[in-house]
C-alpha cells in the first residue's frame, strides 16, 4: 500500500489553550474523520490512525506553531488537506500550513530544535536578567543554565523572547 505523508502546522488559541495534548490529538483526529480524509491505521489488535504530533505546548499557553504528521491512504494535495480539515475546525484551532512530504524526513521530535516563548514580565526594578527570571518563577537556576538558546529583551516594553532548546 502506497502511503502519502502530510506535515501540517496548526494553532491553538483562546479556550483551546486549556485542552491537554491528548484532548488536542482527539480533537484533530475527529476533525480528520469528519472531513472524510482517509488515514492509514496501524496494524495489530487495537489499530490507531497513523498521526504523530510534535512536543505539546504547556497547558494554558496559546500556540501559533504546533506540528503533526499524518499518513494518508491516497494522495491529497497539501492545500486540499488544509482546506478540508479547516472546514471541521474552529478558527481558534485550525491548520495554518501544510506540505506534502515526498521522501523520508526526520521525525518531528528530531526536526524541531528550538521552541520560542514570549513572556511579558515586569523588568523595571531589576538590572540582572537572571534575577528577573528566577524572581518571576519563569525558570529555575538549573533550567536557566541548560535550556536557554537565546534571550532577546525589549526593556521599553518589558518583554522577553525566550528561545529554548526543544
PDB file of C-alpha atoms in Angstrom:
ATOM      1  CA  UNK A   1       0.000   0.000   0.000  1.00  0.00           C
ATOM      2  CA  UNK A   2       1.370   3.395  -1.007  1.00  0.00           C
ATOM      3  CA  UNK A   3       1.362   5.905   1.820  1.00  0.00           C
ATOM      4  CA  UNK A   4       1.312   9.673   1.478  1.00  0.00           C
ATOM      5  CA  UNK A   5       2.566  11.846   4.285  1.00  0.00           C
ATOM      6  CA  UNK A   6       1.468  15.389   5.049  1.00  0.00           C
ATOM      7  CA  UNK A   7       3.139  17.581   7.653  1.00  0.00           C
ATOM      8  CA  UNK A   8       0.912  20.346   8.937  1.00  0.00           C
ATOM      9  CA  UNK A   9       1.186  23.278  11.318  1.00  0.00           C
ATOM     10  CA  UNK A  10      -1.749  24.290  13.488  1.00  0.00           C
ATOM     11  CA  UNK A  11      -2.598  26.856  16.142  1.00  0.00           C
ATOM     12  CA  UNK A  12      -4.491  26.689  19.414  1.00  0.00           C
ATOM     13  CA  UNK A  13      -5.719  29.934  20.928  1.00  0.00           C
ATOM     14  CA  UNK A  14      -8.443  31.247  23.203  1.00  0.00           C
ATOM     15  CA  UNK A  15     -10.229  28.466  25.117  1.00  0.00           C
ATOM     16  CA  UNK A  16      -8.344  25.779  23.156  1.00  0.00           C
ATOM     17  CA  UNK A  17      -5.168  26.614  25.089  1.00  0.00           C
ATOM     18  CA  UNK A  18      -6.742  24.763  28.027  1.00  0.00           C
ATOM     19  CA  UNK A  19      -7.007  21.457  26.158  1.00  0.00           C
ATOM     20  CA  UNK A  20      -4.436  18.855  27.104  1.00  0.00           C
ATOM     21  CA  UNK A  21      -2.201  17.293  24.458  1.00  0.00           C
ATOM     22  CA  UNK A  22      -4.349  14.148  24.499  1.00  0.00           C
ATOM     23  CA  UNK A  23      -7.502  16.254  24.002  1.00  0.00           C
ATOM     24  CA  UNK A  24      -5.867  18.085  21.088  1.00  0.00           C
ATOM     25  CA  UNK A  25      -4.941  14.792  19.403  1.00  0.00           C
ATOM     26  CA  UNK A  26      -8.510  13.530  19.793  1.00  0.00           C
ATOM     27  CA  UNK A  27      -9.889  16.851  18.550  1.00  0.00           C
ATOM     28  CA  UNK A  28      -7.714  16.771  15.403  1.00  0.00           C
ATOM     29  CA  UNK A  29      -8.403  13.073  14.733  1.00  0.00           C
ATOM     30  CA  UNK A  30     -12.159  13.585  14.992  1.00  0.00           C
ATOM     31  CA  UNK A  31     -11.943  16.545  12.611  1.00  0.00           C
ATOM     32  CA  UNK A  32      -9.960  14.430  10.132  1.00  0.00           C
ATOM     33  CA  UNK A  33     -12.564  11.675  10.351  1.00  0.00           C
ATOM     34  CA  UNK A  34     -15.467  14.139   9.867  1.00  0.00           C
ATOM     35  CA  UNK A  35     -13.715  15.673   6.854  1.00  0.00           C
ATOM     36  CA  UNK A  36     -13.643  12.320   5.050  1.00  0.00           C
ATOM     37  CA  UNK A  37      -9.855  12.263   4.757  1.00  0.00           C
ATOM     38  CA  UNK A  38      -8.778   8.605   4.783  1.00  0.00           C
ATOM     39  CA  UNK A  39      -5.876   7.929   7.128  1.00  0.00           C
ATOM     40  CA  UNK A  40      -3.719   4.801   7.294  1.00  0.00           C
ATOM     41  CA  UNK A  41      -4.201   2.824  10.516  1.00  0.00           C
ATOM     42  CA  UNK A  42      -1.565   0.907  12.437  1.00  0.00           C
ATOM     43  CA  UNK A  43      -1.653  -2.877  12.416  1.00  0.00           C
ATOM     44  CA  UNK A  44      -2.409  -5.051  15.405  1.00  0.00           C
ATOM     45  CA  UNK A  45      -5.080  -5.707  17.993  1.00  0.00           C
ATOM     46  CA  UNK A  46      -6.006  -2.055  18.567  1.00  0.00           C
ATOM     47  CA  UNK A  47      -5.395  -0.132  15.301  1.00  0.00           C
ATOM     48  CA  UNK A  48      -4.830   3.604  15.653  1.00  0.00           C
ATOM     49  CA  UNK A  49      -4.619   6.317  12.986  1.00  0.00           C
ATOM     50  CA  UNK A  50      -1.050   6.972  11.785  1.00  0.00           C
ATOM     51  CA  UNK A  51      -0.592  10.516  13.019  1.00  0.00           C
ATOM     52  CA  UNK A  52       2.205  11.875  15.162  1.00  0.00           C
ATOM     53  CA  UNK A  53       2.411  15.189  16.960  1.00  0.00           C
ATOM     54  CA  UNK A  54       5.369  17.347  17.975  1.00  0.00           C
ATOM     55  CA  UNK A  55       6.110  18.260  21.564  1.00  0.00           C
ATOM     56  CA  UNK A  56       2.997  19.852  23.049  1.00  0.00           C
ATOM     57  CA  UNK A  57       2.795  23.424  24.239  1.00  0.00           C
ATOM     58  CA  UNK A  58       2.311  23.663  28.003  1.00  0.00           C
ATOM     59  CA  UNK A  59      -1.293  23.642  29.177  1.00  0.00           C
ATOM     60  CA  UNK A  60      -2.715  27.153  29.356  1.00  0.00           C
ATOM     61  CA  UNK A  61      -0.353  28.693  26.798  1.00  0.00           C
ATOM     62  CA  UNK A  62      -1.515  29.717  23.362  1.00  0.00           C
ATOM     63  CA  UNK A  63       0.441  28.263  20.470  1.00  0.00           C
ATOM     64  CA  UNK A  64       0.920  29.596  16.959  1.00  0.00           C
ATOM     65  CA  UNK A  65       3.033  26.685  15.718  1.00  0.00           C
ATOM     66  CA  UNK A  66       2.295  23.085  16.657  1.00  0.00           C
ATOM     67  CA  UNK A  67       3.085  20.358  14.153  1.00  0.00           C
ATOM     68  CA  UNK A  68       1.787  16.946  13.173  1.00  0.00           C
ATOM     69  CA  UNK A  69       2.459  14.310  10.510  1.00  0.00           C
ATOM     70  CA  UNK A  70      -0.387  12.269   9.079  1.00  0.00           C
ATOM     71  CA  UNK A  71      -0.202   9.302   6.708  1.00  0.00           C
ATOM     72  CA  UNK A  72      -2.996   9.139   4.137  1.00  0.00           C
ATOM     73  CA  UNK A  73      -4.288   6.177   2.124  1.00  0.00           C
ATOM     74  CA  UNK A  74      -4.480   8.176  -1.094  1.00  0.00           C
ATOM     75  CA  UNK A  75      -2.597  11.184  -2.382  1.00  0.00           C
ATOM     76  CA  UNK A  76      -4.104  14.540  -1.452  1.00  0.00           C
ATOM     77  CA  UNK A  77      -2.626  17.953  -2.146  1.00  0.00           C
ATOM     78  CA  UNK A  78      -1.476  19.857   0.916  1.00  0.00           C
ATOM     79  CA  UNK A  79      -3.810  22.797   0.190  1.00  0.00           C
ATOM     80  CA  UNK A  80      -6.810  20.468  -0.246  1.00  0.00           C
ATOM     81  CA  UNK A  81      -5.916  18.763   3.041  1.00  0.00           C
ATOM     82  CA  UNK A  82      -5.733  22.118   4.820  1.00  0.00           C
ATOM     83  CA  UNK A  83      -8.991  23.367   3.295  1.00  0.00           C
ATOM     84  CA  UNK A  84     -10.949  20.160   4.032  1.00  0.00           C
ATOM     85  CA  UNK A  85      -9.663  19.879   7.587  1.00  0.00           C
ATOM     86  CA  UNK A  86     -10.256  23.558   8.411  1.00  0.00           C
ATOM     87  CA  UNK A  87     -13.936  23.170   7.457  1.00  0.00           C
ATOM     88  CA  UNK A  88     -14.201  20.903  10.511  1.00  0.00           C
ATOM     89  CA  UNK A  89     -12.119  23.055  12.878  1.00  0.00           C
ATOM     90  CA  UNK A  90     -12.729  26.298  14.749  1.00  0.00           C
ATOM     91  CA  UNK A  91     -10.798  29.485  13.854  1.00  0.00           C
ATOM     92  CA  UNK A  92      -9.058  29.335  17.254  1.00  0.00           C
ATOM     93  CA  UNK A  93      -7.681  25.852  16.480  1.00  0.00           C
ATOM     94  CA  UNK A  94      -7.006  25.459  12.784  1.00  0.00           C
ATOM     95  CA  UNK A  95      -4.364  24.348  10.307  1.00  0.00           C
ATOM     96  CA  UNK A  96      -2.322  27.299   9.065  1.00  0.00           C
ATOM     97  CA  UNK A  97       0.131  25.460   6.807  1.00  0.00           C
ATOM     98  CA  UNK A  98       0.641  22.027   5.285  1.00  0.00           C
ATOM     99  CA  UNK A  99       3.111  20.368   2.938  1.00  0.00           C
ATOM    100  CA  UNK A 100       3.262  17.066   1.100  1.00  0.00           C
ATOM    101  CA  UNK A 101       6.257  15.028   2.174  1.00  0.00           C
ATOM    102  CA  UNK A 102       7.692  13.156  -0.777  1.00  0.00           C
ATOM    103  CA  UNK A 103      10.545  11.225   0.763  1.00  0.00           C
ATOM    104  CA  UNK A 104      11.650  10.121   4.203  1.00  0.00           C
ATOM    105  CA  UNK A 105      12.224  13.079   6.507  1.00  0.00           C
ATOM    106  CA  UNK A 106      13.286  13.292  10.151  1.00  0.00           C
ATOM    107  CA  UNK A 107      10.588  12.757  12.752  1.00  0.00           C
ATOM    108  CA  UNK A 108       9.023  15.850  14.263  1.00  0.00           C
ATOM    109  CA  UNK A 109      10.880  15.280  17.526  1.00  0.00           C
ATOM    110  CA  UNK A 110      14.214  15.293  15.675  1.00  0.00           C
ATOM    111  CA  UNK A 111      13.276  18.113  13.302  1.00  0.00           C
ATOM    112  CA  UNK A 112      12.243  20.726  15.891  1.00  0.00           C
ATOM    113  CA  UNK A 113      15.304  22.143  17.628  1.00  0.00           C
ATOM    114  CA  UNK A 114      14.116  25.348  19.310  1.00  0.00           C
ATOM    115  CA  UNK A 115      10.863  26.359  20.974  1.00  0.00           C
ATOM    116  CA  UNK A 116      10.053  30.070  21.253  1.00  0.00           C
ATOM    117  CA  UNK A 117       8.175  31.557  24.183  1.00  0.00           C
ATOM    118  CA  UNK A 118       7.182  35.200  24.527  1.00  0.00           C
ATOM    119  CA  UNK A 119       6.834  36.213  28.136  1.00  0.00           C
ATOM    120  CA  UNK A 120       5.774  39.644  29.368  1.00  0.00           C
ATOM    121  CA  UNK A 121       7.255  40.453  32.742  1.00  0.00           C
ATOM    122  CA  UNK A 122       7.869  43.460  34.938  1.00  0.00           C
ATOM    123  CA  UNK A 123      11.559  44.201  34.415  1.00  0.00           C
ATOM    124  CA  UNK A 124      11.701  47.804  35.592  1.00  0.00           C
ATOM    125  CA  UNK A 125      13.127  47.192  39.100  1.00  0.00           C
ATOM    126  CA  UNK A 126      15.852  44.768  38.044  1.00  0.00           C
ATOM    127  CA  UNK A 127      19.116  45.059  36.161  1.00  0.00           C
ATOM    128  CA  UNK A 128      20.018  41.370  36.068  1.00  0.00           C
ATOM    129  CA  UNK A 129      18.001  39.214  33.668  1.00  0.00           C
ATOM    130  CA  UNK A 130      18.716  36.017  35.637  1.00  0.00           C
ATOM    131  CA  UNK A 131      17.259  37.627  38.769  1.00  0.00           C
ATOM    132  CA  UNK A 132      14.087  38.538  36.864  1.00  0.00           C
ATOM    133  CA  UNK A 133      13.663  35.005  35.513  1.00  0.00           C
ATOM    134  CA  UNK A 134      14.098  33.408  38.925  1.00  0.00           C
ATOM    135  CA  UNK A 135      12.066  36.066  40.824  1.00  0.00           C
ATOM    136  CA  UNK A 136       9.098  35.659  38.465  1.00  0.00           C
ATOM    137  CA  UNK A 137       9.359  31.831  38.676  1.00  0.00           C
ATOM    138  CA  UNK A 138       9.802  31.641  34.906  1.00  0.00           C
ATOM    139  CA  UNK A 139      12.766  29.287  35.105  1.00  0.00           C
ATOM    140  CA  UNK A 140      14.757  27.885  37.999  1.00  0.00           C
ATOM    141  CA  UNK A 141      18.540  28.309  38.017  1.00  0.00           C
ATOM    142  CA  UNK A 142      19.327  24.795  36.712  1.00  0.00           C
ATOM    143  CA  UNK A 143      16.878  25.067  33.799  1.00  0.00           C
ATOM    144  CA  UNK A 144      18.167  28.543  33.080  1.00  0.00           C
ATOM    145  CA  UNK A 145      21.694  27.182  32.599  1.00  0.00           C
ATOM    146  CA  UNK A 146      20.757  24.159  30.479  1.00  0.00           C
ATOM    147  CA  UNK A 147      17.783  25.162  28.345  1.00  0.00           C
ATOM    148  CA  UNK A 148      18.184  28.682  27.027  1.00  0.00           C
ATOM    149  CA  UNK A 149      19.377  29.048  23.472  1.00  0.00           C
ATOM    150  CA  UNK A 150      18.943  32.817  23.254  1.00  0.00           C
ATOM    151  CA  UNK A 151      17.129  35.640  25.048  1.00  0.00           C
ATOM    152  CA  UNK A 152      16.072  38.859  23.345  1.00  0.00           C
ATOM    153  CA  UNK A 153      14.823  41.583  25.622  1.00  0.00           C
ATOM    154  CA  UNK A 154      12.975  44.804  24.988  1.00  0.00           C
ATOM    155  CA  UNK A 155      13.263  46.805  28.199  1.00  0.00           C
ATOM    156  CA  UNK A 156      10.988  49.571  26.861  1.00  0.00           C
ATOM    157  CA  UNK A 157       8.009  47.206  26.663  1.00  0.00           C
ATOM    158  CA  UNK A 158       9.166  44.819  29.434  1.00  0.00           C
ATOM    159  CA  UNK A 159       9.155  41.875  27.018  1.00  0.00           C
ATOM    160  CA  UNK A 160      11.402  38.852  26.896  1.00  0.00           C
ATOM    161  CA  UNK A 161      11.589  36.476  23.932  1.00  0.00           C
ATOM    162  CA  UNK A 162      12.974  33.186  25.147  1.00  0.00           C
ATOM    163  CA  UNK A 163      14.375  30.681  22.676  1.00  0.00           C
ATOM    164  CA  UNK A 164      14.575  27.334  24.434  1.00  0.00           C
ATOM    165  CA  UNK A 165      16.049  24.079  23.232  1.00  0.00           C
ATOM    166  CA  UNK A 166      13.218  21.727  22.287  1.00  0.00           C
TER     167      UNK A 166
END
